[in-house]
Amino acid sequence: MEGLSLLFVYGEYMDVNMKIIARIHTDFPEKFGIPRQSGLIDELEGVIVFEPEYRNEASLKGLDGFSHIWLIWQFSEAVREGFQPTVRPPRLGGNTKMGVFATRSPFRPNSIGLSAVRLIAIEKKENLGTVLRVGGADLMDGTPIFDIKPYLPFVDCRADAIGGFADEVKDYALKVYFPEKLLEILPQNKRKSVIAVLSNDPRPSYQNDDREYGLSFAGYNITFIVNDGVLTVLAVEKLNNN
């Protein structure tokens, strides 16, 4: 699959092809519960699998010297026609409008996302070629990736940067009560990461009620409620498609 856009150069429009070079595989089969930014939950791991035509080990030479990488990817579940100049950031309660270019909303003229993730390992997999194992990703399972670039601390990290209205929103961390008998249903290597996801409050920011929610994660459905800043897990069920 390729995305197509137009570039105006020297008085003429030229076709620009965006090629999907890889897809990432994560524990999130749907959007609900995915961290709102990359790096918020470092325990989350994902595997980047290159498309067959880009499974050339030479293209990764030197990448093992970097601790983090940038992913340029597509909000594949938010592709829409038309331009909407303002959006309602969830972290502002869903009622305040901001310019789309002052937010990281997925609803953009071009549905492109940018994430900085930790490069855990570069591994060879049978039938998949060389893959990248990453931590802290905020992407849904199967998300198409357009490009990968190394993270350069001396230019990409700005200590004096100002975060605008995003610096003013409150911390949404929740206390999590996960009964031991329910936690033991999950694979041991997924328990720490799911608790981190739940403590990050997966609910839409404009929802602050005691309704029951269901989170699909790593092949399981986790039902929970939130009361007075405490998230309580009610049930854990294995999904049939796992």
JSON list of C-alpha atoms in Angstrom, two decimals:
[
{"chain": "A", "resi": 1, "resn": "MET", "atom": "CA", "xyz": [0.00, 0.00, 0.00]},
{"chain": "A", "resi": 2, "resn": "GLU", "atom": "CA", "xyz": [1.25, 3.49, -0.80]},
{"chain": "A", "resi": 3, "resn": "GLY", "atom": "CA", "xyz": [0.07, 6.95, 0.15]},
{"chain": "A", "resi": 4, "resn": "LEU", "atom": "CA", "xyz": [0.12, 9.60, -2.57]},
{"chain": "A", "resi": 5, "resn": "SER", "atom": "CA", "xyz": [0.56, 13.35, -2.20]},
{"chain": "A", "resi": 6, "resn": "LEU", "atom": "CA", "xyz": [1.59, 16.23, -4.45]},
{"chain": "A", "resi": 7, "resn": "LEU", "atom": "CA", "xyz": [4.71, 18.36, -4.13]},
{"chain": "A", "resi": 8, "resn": "PHE", "atom": "CA", "xyz": [5.00, 21.79, -5.79]},
{"chain": "A", "resi": 9, "resn": "VAL", "atom": "CA", "xyz": [8.53, 22.21, -7.20]},
{"chain": "A", "resi": 10, "resn": "TYR", "atom": "CA", "xyz": [9.70, 24.94, -9.56]},
{"chain": "A", "resi": 11, "resn": "GLY", "atom": "CA", "xyz": [6.22, 25.77, -10.77]},
{"chain": "A", "resi": 12, "resn": "GLU", "atom": "CA", "xyz": [5.09, 22.18, -11.30]},
{"chain": "A", "resi": 13, "resn": "TYR", "atom": "CA", "xyz": [3.33, 19.57, -9.23]},
{"chain": "A", "resi": 14, "resn": "MET", "atom": "CA", "xyz": [5.17, 16.30, -8.80]},
{"chain": "A", "resi": 15, "resn": "ASP", "atom": "CA", "xyz": [3.89, 13.01, -7.40]},
{"chain": "A", "resi": 16, "resn": "VAL", "atom": "CA", "xyz": [5.40, 11.99, -4.07]},
{"chain": "A", "resi": 17, "resn": "ASN", "atom": "CA", "xyz": [5.00, 8.37, -3.06]},
{"chain": "A", "resi": 18, "resn": "MET", "atom": "CA", "xyz": [4.90, 7.37, 0.61]},
{"chain": "A", "resi": 19, "resn": "LYS", "atom": "CA", "xyz": [5.88, 3.73, 0.91]},
{"chain": "A", "resi": 20, "resn": "ILE", "atom": "CA", "xyz": [5.07, 1.52, 3.88]},
{"chain": "A", "resi": 21, "resn": "ILE", "atom": "CA", "xyz": [8.43, 0.03, 4.86]},
{"chain": "A", "resi": 22, "resn": "ALA", "atom": "CA", "xyz": [7.31, -1.90, 7.95]},
{"chain": "A", "resi": 23, "resn": "ARG", "atom": "CA", "xyz": [4.54, -2.61, 10.43]},
{"chain": "A", "resi": 24, "resn": "ILE", "atom": "CA", "xyz": [4.72, -2.74, 14.20]},
{"chain": "A", "resi": 25, "resn": "HIS", "atom": "CA", "xyz": [3.20, -5.50, 16.30]},
{"chain": "A", "resi": 26, "resn": "THR", "atom": "CA", "xyz": [2.05, -4.53, 19.79]},
{"chain": "A", "resi": 27, "resn": "ASP", "atom": "CA", "xyz": [-0.33, -5.74, 22.51]},
{"chain": "A", "resi": 28, "resn": "PHE", "atom": "CA", "xyz": [-3.07, -3.29, 21.45]},
{"chain": "A", "resi": 29, "resn": "PRO", "atom": "CA", "xyz": [-5.54, -4.66, 18.87]},
{"chain": "A", "resi": 30, "resn": "GLU", "atom": "CA", "xyz": [-7.59, -1.44, 19.12]},
{"chain": "A", "resi": 31, "resn": "LYS", "atom": "CA", "xyz": [-7.04, 2.22, 19.95]},
{"chain": "A", "resi": 32, "resn": "PHE", "atom": "CA", "xyz": [-8.53, 2.20, 23.45]},
{"chain": "A", "resi": 33, "resn": "GLY", "atom": "CA", "xyz": [-5.84, 2.10, 26.12]},
{"chain": "A", "resi": 34, "resn": "ILE", "atom": "CA", "xyz": [-2.89, 3.05, 23.94]},
{"chain": "A", "resi": 35, "resn": "PRO", "atom": "CA", "xyz": [-0.64, 5.56, 25.77]},
{"chain": "A", "resi": 36, "resn": "ARG", "atom": "CA", "xyz": [-1.25, 9.13, 24.66]},
{"chain": "A", "resi": 37, "resn": "GLN", "atom": "CA", "xyz": [2.43, 9.67, 23.89]},
{"chain": "A", "resi": 38, "resn": "SER", "atom": "CA", "xyz": [5.43, 7.47, 23.22]},
{"chain": "A", "resi": 39, "resn": "GLY", "atom": "CA", "xyz": [7.75, 6.85, 26.16]},
{"chain": "A", "resi": 40, "resn": "LEU", "atom": "CA", "xyz": [5.05, 7.22, 28.82]},
{"chain": "A", "resi": 41, "resn": "ILE", "atom": "CA", "xyz": [5.08, 3.47, 29.51]},
{"chain": "A", "resi": 42, "resn": "ASP", "atom": "CA", "xyz": [8.53, 2.10, 28.84]},
{"chain": "A", "resi": 43, "resn": "GLU", "atom": "CA", "xyz": [7.48, -1.43, 29.84]},
{"chain": "A", "resi": 44, "resn": "LEU", "atom": "CA", "xyz": [5.43, -1.80, 26.67]},
{"chain": "A", "resi": 45, "resn": "GLU", "atom": "CA", "xyz": [7.28, -3.66, 23.95]},
{"chain": "A", "resi": 46, "resn": "GLY", "atom": "CA", "xyz": [6.65, -3.91, 20.24]},
{"chain": "A", "resi": 47, "resn": "VAL", "atom": "CA", "xyz": [8.28, -5.62, 17.28]},
{"chain": "A", "resi": 48, "resn": "ILE", "atom": "CA", "xyz": [8.85, -3.84, 13.98]},
{"chain": "A", "resi": 49, "resn": "VAL", "atom": "CA", "xyz": [8.68, -6.20, 11.00]},
{"chain": "A", "resi": 50, "resn": "PHE", "atom": "CA", "xyz": [9.85, -4.88, 7.65]},
{"chain": "A", "resi": 51, "resn": "GLU", "atom": "CA", "xyz": [7.90, -5.41, 4.47]},
{"chain": "A", "resi": 52, "resn": "PRO", "atom": "CA", "xyz": [9.55, -8.09, 2.25]},
{"chain": "A", "resi": 53, "resn": "GLU", "atom": "CA", "xyz": [11.13, -5.61, -0.18]},
{"chain": "A", "resi": 54, "resn": "TYR", "atom": "CA", "xyz": [12.83, -3.74, 2.71]},
{"chain": "A", "resi": 55, "resn": "ARG", "atom": "CA", "xyz": [14.21, -6.78, 4.54]},
{"chain": "A", "resi": 56, "resn": "ASN", "atom": "CA", "xyz": [17.78, -5.87, 3.73]},
{"chain": "A", "resi": 57, "resn": "GLU", "atom": "CA", "xyz": [20.11, -6.15, 6.70]},
{"chain": "A", "resi": 58, "resn": "ALA", "atom": "CA", "xyz": [22.46, -3.59, 5.18]},
{"chain": "A", "resi": 59, "resn": "SER", "atom": "CA", "xyz": [19.86, -0.85, 5.74]},
{"chain": "A", "resi": 60, "resn": "LEU", "atom": "CA", "xyz": [20.26, -1.30, 9.51]},
{"chain": "A", "resi": 61, "resn": "LYS", "atom": "CA", "xyz": [24.06, -1.15, 9.63]},
{"chain": "A", "resi": 62, "resn": "GLY", "atom": "CA", "xyz": [25.08, 1.18, 12.46]},
{"chain": "A", "resi": 63, "resn": "LEU", "atom": "CA", "xyz": [21.63, 1.39, 14.04]},
{"chain": "A", "resi": 64, "resn": "ASP", "atom": "CA", "xyz": [22.73, -0.77, 16.97]},
{"chain": "A", "resi": 65, "resn": "GLY", "atom": "CA", "xyz": [24.80, 2.16, 18.20]},
{"chain": "A", "resi": 66, "resn": "PHE", "atom": "CA", "xyz": [21.67, 4.18, 19.06]},
{"chain": "A", "resi": 67, "resn": "SER", "atom": "CA", "xyz": [19.53, 3.78, 22.17]},
{"chain": "A", "resi": 68, "resn": "HIS", "atom": "CA", "xyz": [16.38, 5.36, 20.68]},
{"chain": "A", "resi": 69, "resn": "ILE", "atom": "CA", "xyz": [14.82, 5.79, 17.25]},
{"chain": "A", "resi": 70, "resn": "TRP", "atom": "CA", "xyz": [12.12, 7.93, 15.66]},
{"chain": "A", "resi": 71, "resn": "LEU", "atom": "CA", "xyz": [9.19, 6.23, 13.97]},
{"chain": "A", "resi": 72, "resn": "ILE", "atom": "CA", "xyz": [7.21, 8.05, 11.28]},
{"chain": "A", "resi": 73, "resn": "TRP", "atom": "CA", "xyz": [3.92, 6.26, 10.84]},
{"chain": "A", "resi": 74, "resn": "GLN", "atom": "CA", "xyz": [0.29, 6.50, 9.77]},
{"chain": "A", "resi": 75, "resn": "PHE", "atom": "CA", "xyz": [-2.77, 6.94, 11.99]},
{"chain": "A", "resi": 76, "resn": "SER", "atom": "CA", "xyz": [-4.38, 4.17, 9.96]},
{"chain": "A", "resi": 77, "resn": "GLU", "atom": "CA", "xyz": [-7.60, 4.27, 12.02]},
{"chain": "A", "resi": 78, "resn": "ALA", "atom": "CA", "xyz": [-8.00, 8.04, 11.65]},
{"chain": "A", "resi": 79, "resn": "VAL", "atom": "CA", "xyz": [-7.69, 8.59, 7.89]},
{"chain": "A", "resi": 80, "resn": "ARG", "atom": "CA", "xyz": [-10.36, 11.01, 6.73]},
{"chain": "A", "resi": 81, "resn": "GLU", "atom": "CA", "xyz": [-11.04, 13.43, 3.91]},
{"chain": "A", "resi": 82, "resn": "GLY", "atom": "CA", "xyz": [-11.13, 17.18, 4.37]},
{"chain": "A", "resi": 83, "resn": "PHE", "atom": "CA", "xyz": [-9.30, 19.65, 6.58]},
{"chain": "A", "resi": 84, "resn": "GLN", "atom": "CA", "xyz": [-10.43, 20.50, 10.09]},
{"chain": "A", "resi": 85, "resn": "PRO", "atom": "CA", "xyz": [-8.41, 23.48, 11.46]},
{"chain": "A", "resi": 86, "resn": "THR", "atom": "CA", "xyz": [-9.33, 22.95, 15.12]},
{"chain": "A", "resi": 87, "resn": "VAL", "atom": "CA", "xyz": [-9.63, 19.91, 17.37]},
{"chain": "A", "resi": 88, "resn": "ARG", "atom": "CA", "xyz": [-10.63, 19.28, 20.98]},
{"chain": "A", "resi": 89, "resn": "PRO", "atom": "CA", "xyz": [-7.63, 17.86, 22.89]},
{"chain": "A", "resi": 90, "resn": "PRO", "atom": "CA", "xyz": [-8.82, 15.16, 25.34]},
{"chain": "A", "resi": 91, "resn": "ARG", "atom": "CA", "xyz": [-6.43, 16.41, 28.00]},
{"chain": "A", "resi": 92, "resn": "LEU", "atom": "CA", "xyz": [-8.31, 19.73, 28.05]},
{"chain": "A", "resi": 93, "resn": "GLY", "atom": "CA", "xyz": [-11.56, 17.93, 28.80]},
{"chain": "A", "resi": 94, "resn": "GLY", "atom": "CA", "xyz": [-12.75, 17.56, 25.23]},
{"chain": "A", "resi": 95, "resn": "ASN", "atom": "CA", "xyz": [-14.49, 20.96, 25.27]},
{"chain": "A", "resi": 96, "resn": "THR", "atom": "CA", "xyz": [-11.70, 23.41, 24.45]},
{"chain": "A", "resi": 97, "resn": "LYS", "atom": "CA", "xyz": [-10.73, 23.94, 20.82]},
{"chain": "A", "resi": 98, "resn": "MET", "atom": "CA", "xyz": [-7.09, 24.28, 19.77]},
{"chain": "A", "resi": 99, "resn": "GLY", "atom": "CA", "xyz": [-5.47, 24.61, 16.37]},
{"chain": "A", "resi": 100, "resn": "VAL", "atom": "CA", "xyz": [-4.70, 21.20, 14.94]},
{"chain": "A", "resi": 101, "resn": "PHE", "atom": "CA", "xyz": [-1.04, 22.15, 14.49]},
{"chain": "A", "resi": 102, "resn": "ALA", "atom": "CA", "xyz": [-0.80, 22.96, 18.21]},
{"chain": "A", "resi": 103, "resn": "THR", "atom": "CA", "xyz": [-1.82, 19.40, 19.09]},
{"chain": "A", "resi": 104, "resn": "ARG", "atom": "CA", "xyz": [-0.85, 15.81, 18.42]},
{"chain": "A", "resi": 105, "resn": "SER", "atom": "CA", "xyz": [-4.35, 14.86, 17.41]},
{"chain": "A", "resi": 106, "resn": "PRO", "atom": "CA", "xyz": [-4.57, 12.00, 14.88]},
{"chain": "A", "resi": 107, "resn": "PHE", "atom": "CA", "xyz": [-7.11, 14.00, 12.88]},
{"chain": "A", "resi": 108, "resn": "ARG", "atom": "CA", "xyz": [-4.70, 15.96, 10.68]},
{"chain": "A", "resi": 109, "resn": "PRO", "atom": "CA", "xyz": [-4.50, 16.98, 7.01]},
{"chain": "A", "resi": 110, "resn": "ASN", "atom": "CA", "xyz": [-2.05, 14.11, 6.64]},
{"chain": "A", "resi": 111, "resn": "SER", "atom": "CA", "xyz": [-2.64, 11.32, 9.15]},
{"chain": "A", "resi": 112, "resn": "ILE", "atom": "CA", "xyz": [1.04, 11.01, 10.12]},
{"chain": "A", "resi": 113, "resn": "GLY", "atom": "CA", "xyz": [2.36, 10.23, 13.59]},
{"chain": "A", "resi": 114, "resn": "LEU", "atom": "CA", "xyz": [5.82, 10.67, 15.12]},
{"chain": "A", "resi": 115, "resn": "SER", "atom": "CA", "xyz": [7.10, 8.59, 18.04]},
{"chain": "A", "resi": 116, "resn": "ALA", "atom": "CA", "xyz": [10.42, 8.27, 19.83]},
{"chain": "A", "resi": 117, "resn": "VAL", "atom": "CA", "xyz": [10.92, 4.71, 21.11]},
{"chain": "A", "resi": 118, "resn": "ARG", "atom": "CA", "xyz": [13.70, 2.83, 22.86]},
{"chain": "A", "resi": 119, "resn": "LEU", "atom": "CA", "xyz": [15.61, 0.40, 20.68]},
{"chain": "A", "resi": 120, "resn": "ILE", "atom": "CA", "xyz": [15.85, -2.77, 22.77]},
{"chain": "A", "resi": 121, "resn": "ALA", "atom": "CA", "xyz": [17.36, -5.16, 20.25]},
{"chain": "A", "resi": 122, "resn": "ILE", "atom": "CA", "xyz": [17.93, -5.96, 16.59]},
{"chain": "A", "resi": 123, "resn": "GLU", "atom": "CA", "xyz": [17.07, -9.61, 16.04]},
{"chain": "A", "resi": 124, "resn": "LYS", "atom": "CA", "xyz": [16.89, -12.11, 13.21]},
{"chain": "A", "resi": 125, "resn": "LYS", "atom": "CA", "xyz": [13.61, -14.02, 12.93]},
{"chain": "A", "resi": 126, "resn": "GLU", "atom": "CA", "xyz": [12.88, -16.97, 10.70]},
{"chain": "A", "resi": 127, "resn": "ASN", "atom": "CA", "xyz": [10.59, -15.97, 7.79]},
{"chain": "A", "resi": 128, "resn": "LEU", "atom": "CA", "xyz": [10.61, -12.33, 8.94]},
{"chain": "A", "resi": 129, "resn": "GLY", "atom": "CA", "xyz": [14.20, -11.29, 8.42]},
{"chain": "A", "resi": 130, "resn": "THR", "atom": "CA", "xyz": [15.77, -8.79, 10.80]},
{"chain": "A", "resi": 131, "resn": "VAL", "atom": "CA", "xyz": [13.29, -7.13, 13.14]},
{"chain": "A", "resi": 132, "resn": "LEU", "atom": "CA", "xyz": [13.52, -4.30, 15.69]},
{"chain": "A", "resi": 133, "resn": "ARG", "atom": "CA", "xyz": [12.33, -4.83, 19.25]},
{"chain": "A", "resi": 134, "resn": "VAL", "atom": "CA", "xyz": [11.35, -1.49, 20.80]},
{"chain": "A", "resi": 135, "resn": "GLY", "atom": "CA", "xyz": [10.04, -0.17, 24.10]},
{"chain": "A", "resi": 136, "resn": "GLY", "atom": "CA", "xyz": [7.64, 2.63, 24.96]},
{"chain": "A", "resi": 137, "resn": "ALA", "atom": "CA", "xyz": [5.67, 2.57, 21.70]},
{"chain": "A", "resi": 138, "resn": "ASP", "atom": "CA", "xyz": [2.26, 4.25, 21.47]},
{"chain": "A", "resi": 139, "resn": "LEU", "atom": "CA", "xyz": [1.07, 2.42, 18.33]},
{"chain": "A", "resi": 140, "resn": "MET", "atom": "CA", "xyz": [-1.73, -0.01, 17.63]},
{"chain": "A", "resi": 141, "resn": "ASP", "atom": "CA", "xyz": [-0.95, -3.51, 16.40]},
{"chain": "A", "resi": 142, "resn": "GLY", "atom": "CA", "xyz": [-0.34, -3.53, 12.65]},
{"chain": "A", "resi": 143, "resn": "THR", "atom": "CA", "xyz": [0.31, 0.21, 12.34]},
{"chain": "A", "resi": 144, "resn": "PRO", "atom": "CA", "xyz": [2.11, 1.01, 9.05]},
{"chain": "A", "resi": 145, "resn": "ILE", "atom": "CA", "xyz": [5.51, 2.70, 9.35]},
{"chain": "A", "resi": 146, "resn": "PHE", "atom": "CA", "xyz": [6.83, 5.05, 6.68]},
{"chain": "A", "resi": 147, "resn": "ASP", "atom": "CA", "xyz": [10.33, 5.68, 7.99]},
{"chain": "A", "resi": 148, "resn": "ILE", "atom": "CA", "xyz": [12.79, 5.06, 10.83]},
{"chain": "A", "resi": 149, "resn": "LYS", "atom": "CA", "xyz": [15.44, 7.54, 11.90]},
{"chain": "A", "resi": 150, "resn": "PRO", "atom": "CA", "xyz": [17.98, 7.55, 14.74]},
{"chain": "A", "resi": 151, "resn": "TYR", "atom": "CA", "xyz": [17.25, 9.72, 17.77]},
{"chain": "A", "resi": 152, "resn": "LEU", "atom": "CA", "xyz": [20.09, 12.23, 18.23]},
{"chain": "A", "resi": 153, "resn": "PRO", "atom": "CA", "xyz": [20.22, 13.50, 21.84]},
{"chain": "A", "resi": 154, "resn": "PHE", "atom": "CA", "xyz": [22.38, 16.55, 21.09]},
{"chain": "A", "resi": 155, "resn": "VAL", "atom": "CA", "xyz": [19.75, 18.02, 18.74]},
{"chain": "A", "resi": 156, "resn": "ASP", "atom": "CA", "xyz": [16.51, 16.16, 19.53]},
{"chain": "A", "resi": 157, "resn": "CYS", "atom": "CA", "xyz": [16.53, 16.87, 23.28]},
{"chain": "A", "resi": 158, "resn": "ARG", "atom": "CA", "xyz": [15.98, 20.55, 24.11]},
{"chain": "A", "resi": 159, "resn": "ALA", "atom": "CA", "xyz": [16.24, 21.25, 27.84]},
{"chain": "A", "resi": 160, "resn": "ASP", "atom": "CA", "xyz": [14.86, 24.78, 27.46]},
{"chain": "A", "resi": 161, "resn": "ALA", "atom": "CA", "xyz": [11.80, 23.79, 25.41]},
{"chain": "A", "resi": 162, "resn": "ILE", "atom": "CA", "xyz": [8.34, 25.00, 26.48]},
{"chain": "A", "resi": 163, "resn": "GLY", "atom": "CA", "xyz": [5.33, 22.68, 26.21]},
{"chain": "A", "resi": 164, "resn": "GLY", "atom": "CA", "xyz": [2.52, 25.23, 25.84]},
{"chain": "A", "resi": 165, "resn": "PHE", "atom": "CA", "xyz": [-0.88, 24.20, 27.22]},
{"chain": "A", "resi": 166, "resn": "ALA", "atom": "CA", "xyz": [0.33, 20.58, 27.46]},
{"chain": "A", "resi": 167, "resn": "ASP", "atom": "CA", "xyz": [2.54, 21.60, 30.40]},
{"chain": "A", "resi": 168, "resn": "GLU", "atom": "CA", "xyz": [-0.50, 22.79, 32.30]},
{"chain": "A", "resi": 169, "resn": "VAL", "atom": "CA", "xyz": [-2.61, 19.63, 32.34]},
{"chain": "A", "resi": 170, "resn": "LYS", "atom": "CA", "xyz": [-2.73, 17.59, 35.51]},
{"chain": "A", "resi": 171, "resn": "ASP", "atom": "CA", "xyz": [-1.23, 14.21, 36.21]},
{"chain": "A", "resi": 172, "resn": "TYR", "atom": "CA", "xyz": [-3.80, 11.50, 35.50]},
{"chain": "A", "resi": 173, "resn": "ALA", "atom": "CA", "xyz": [-2.04, 8.62, 37.26]},
{"chain": "A", "resi": 174, "resn": "LEU", "atom": "CA", "xyz": [-4.40, 6.23, 39.04]},
{"chain": "A", "resi": 175, "resn": "LYS", "atom": "CA", "xyz": [-3.87, 3.74, 41.82]},
{"chain": "A", "resi": 176, "resn": "VAL", "atom": "CA", "xyz": [-4.56, 0.23, 40.51]},
{"chain": "A", "resi": 177, "resn": "TYR", "atom": "CA", "xyz": [-6.15, -2.57, 42.49]},
{"chain": "A", "resi": 178, "resn": "PHE", "atom": "CA", "xyz": [-5.59, -5.77, 40.53]},
{"chain": "A", "resi": 179, "resn": "PRO", "atom": "CA", "xyz": [-6.67, -8.85, 42.52]},
{"chain": "A", "resi": 180, "resn": "GLU", "atom": "CA", "xyz": [-3.90, -11.42, 42.55]},
{"chain": "A", "resi": 181, "resn": "LYS", "atom": "CA", "xyz": [-6.15, -14.24, 41.29]},
{"chain": "A", "resi": 182, "resn": "LEU", "atom": "CA", "xyz": [-7.02, -12.12, 38.23]},
{"chain": "A", "resi": 183, "resn": "LEU", "atom": "CA", "xyz": [-3.47, -10.93, 37.63]},
{"chain": "A", "resi": 184, "resn": "GLU", "atom": "CA", "xyz": [-2.26, -14.53, 37.55]},
{"chain": "A", "resi": 185, "resn": "ILE", "atom": "CA", "xyz": [-4.47, -15.19, 34.51]},
{"chain": "A", "resi": 186, "resn": "LEU", "atom": "CA", "xyz": [-2.15, -13.02, 32.44]},
{"chain": "A", "resi": 187, "resn": "PRO", "atom": "CA", "xyz": [1.25, -14.22, 31.21]},
{"chain": "A", "resi": 188, "resn": "GLN", "atom": "CA", "xyz": [3.90, -13.21, 33.71]},
{"chain": "A", "resi": 189, "resn": "ASN", "atom": "CA", "xyz": [5.78, -11.06, 31.20]},
{"chain": "A", "resi": 190, "resn": "LYS", "atom": "CA", "xyz": [2.64, -8.95, 30.58]},
{"chain": "A", "resi": 191, "resn": "ARG", "atom": "CA", "xyz": [1.64, -8.18, 34.18]},
{"chain": "A", "resi": 192, "resn": "LYS", "atom": "CA", "xyz": [3.91, -5.22, 34.84]},
{"chain": "A", "resi": 193, "resn": "SER", "atom": "CA", "xyz": [3.09, -3.54, 31.55]},
{"chain": "A", "resi": 194, "resn": "VAL", "atom": "CA", "xyz": [-0.70, -3.92, 31.90]},
{"chain": "A", "resi": 195, "resn": "ILE", "atom": "CA", "xyz": [-0.60, -2.37, 35.37]},
{"chain": "A", "resi": 196, "resn": "ALA", "atom": "CA", "xyz": [1.34, 0.55, 33.92]},
{"chain": "A", "resi": 197, "resn": "VAL", "atom": "CA", "xyz": [-1.25, 0.94, 31.14]},
{"chain": "A", "resi": 198, "resn": "LEU", "atom": "CA", "xyz": [-4.11, 0.95, 33.66]},
{"chain": "A", "resi": 199, "resn": "SER", "atom": "CA", "xyz": [-2.40, 3.40, 36.01]},
{"chain": "A", "resi": 200, "resn": "ASN", "atom": "CA", "xyz": [-2.01, 5.78, 33.07]},
{"chain": "A", "resi": 201, "resn": "ASP", "atom": "CA", "xyz": [-5.85, 5.96, 32.94]},
{"chain": "A", "resi": 202, "resn": "PRO", "atom": "CA", "xyz": [-6.90, 4.52, 29.56]},
{"chain": "A", "resi": 203, "resn": "ARG", "atom": "CA", "xyz": [-10.32, 6.21, 29.70]},
{"chain": "A", "resi": 204, "resn": "PRO", "atom": "CA", "xyz": [-11.04, 9.22, 27.48]},
{"chain": "A", "resi": 205, "resn": "SER", "atom": "CA", "xyz": [-10.03, 12.29, 29.48]},
{"chain": "A", "resi": 206, "resn": "TYR", "atom": "CA", "xyz": [-13.52, 13.75, 29.30]},
{"chain": "A", "resi": 207, "resn": "GLN", "atom": "CA", "xyz": [-15.00, 10.65, 30.94]},
{"chain": "A", "resi": 208, "resn": "ASN", "atom": "CA", "xyz": [-14.93, 10.74, 34.73]},
{"chain": "A", "resi": 209, "resn": "ASP", "atom": "CA", "xyz": [-17.56, 8.28, 35.87]},
{"chain": "A", "resi": 210, "resn": "ASP", "atom": "CA", "xyz": [-17.93, 4.86, 37.45]},
{"chain": "A", "resi": 211, "resn": "ARG", "atom": "CA", "xyz": [-19.04, 2.95, 34.35]},
{"chain": "A", "resi": 212, "resn": "GLU", "atom": "CA", "xyz": [-17.36, -0.34, 33.47]},
{"chain": "A", "resi": 213, "resn": "TYR", "atom": "CA", "xyz": [-14.69, -0.28, 30.75]},
{"chain": "A", "resi": 214, "resn": "GLY", "atom": "CA", "xyz": [-13.05, -3.06, 28.79]},
{"chain": "A", "resi": 215, "resn": "LEU", "atom": "CA", "xyz": [-9.42, -2.99, 27.68]},
{"chain": "A", "resi": 216, "resn": "SER", "atom": "CA", "xyz": [-8.14, -5.41, 25.04]},
{"chain": "A", "resi": 217, "resn": "PHE", "atom": "CA", "xyz": [-4.50, -6.15, 25.77]},
{"chain": "A", "resi": 218, "resn": "ALA", "atom": "CA", "xyz": [-2.15, -8.97, 24.76]},
{"chain": "A", "resi": 219, "resn": "GLY", "atom": "CA", "xyz": [-5.01, -11.29, 23.85]},
{"chain": "A", "resi": 220, "resn": "TYR", "atom": "CA", "xyz": [-7.09, -10.65, 26.96]},
{"chain": "A", "resi": 221, "resn": "ASN", "atom": "CA", "xyz": [-10.06, -8.44, 27.82]},
{"chain": "A", "resi": 222, "resn": "ILE", "atom": "CA", "xyz": [-9.69, -6.63, 31.13]},
{"chain": "A", "resi": 223, "resn": "THR", "atom": "CA", "xyz": [-12.82, -5.14, 32.69]},
{"chain": "A", "resi": 224, "resn": "PHE", "atom": "CA", "xyz": [-12.40, -2.32, 35.22]},
{"chain": "A", "resi": 225, "resn": "ILE", "atom": "CA", "xyz": [-14.04, 0.61, 36.96]},
{"chain": "A", "resi": 226, "resn": "VAL", "atom": "CA", "xyz": [-12.61, 3.81, 38.43]},
{"chain": "A", "resi": 227, "resn": "ASN", "atom": "CA", "xyz": [-13.76, 5.43, 41.67]},
{"chain": "A", "resi": 228, "resn": "ASP", "atom": "CA", "xyz": [-12.05, 8.25, 43.58]},
{"chain": "A", "resi": 229, "resn": "GLY", "atom": "CA", "xyz": [-8.75, 7.85, 41.76]},
{"chain": "A", "resi": 230, "resn": "VAL", "atom": "CA", "xyz": [-8.60, 4.07, 42.20]},
{"chain": "A", "resi": 231, "resn": "LEU", "atom": "CA", "xyz": [-8.92, 1.72, 39.24]},
{"chain": "A", "resi": 232, "resn": "THR", "atom": "CA", "xyz": [-10.26, -1.70, 40.22]},
{"chain": "A", "resi": 233, "resn": "VAL", "atom": "CA", "xyz": [-9.99, -4.68, 37.88]},
{"chain": "A", "resi": 234, "resn": "LEU", "atom": "CA", "xyz": [-13.21, -6.72, 37.86]},
{"chain": "A", "resi": 235, "resn": "ALA", "atom": "CA", "xyz": [-12.48, -9.49, 35.38]},
{"chain": "A", "resi": 236, "resn": "VAL", "atom": "CA", "xyz": [-9.85, -10.87, 33.01]},
{"chain": "A", "resi": 237, "resn": "GLU", "atom": "CA", "xyz": [-10.94, -13.04, 30.09]},
{"chain": "A", "resi": 238, "resn": "LYS", "atom": "CA", "xyz": [-8.91, -14.57, 27.32]},
{"chain": "A", "resi": 239, "resn": "LEU", "atom": "CA", "xyz": [-10.06, -13.46, 23.89]},
{"chain": "A", "resi": 240, "resn": "ASN", "atom": "CA", "xyz": [-11.17, -16.19, 21.51]},
{"chain": "A", "resi": 241, "resn": "ASN", "atom": "CA", "xyz": [-8.94, -14.98, 18.68]},
{"chain": "A", "resi": 242, "resn": "ASN", "atom": "CA", "xyz": [-5.76, -15.49, 20.72]}
]
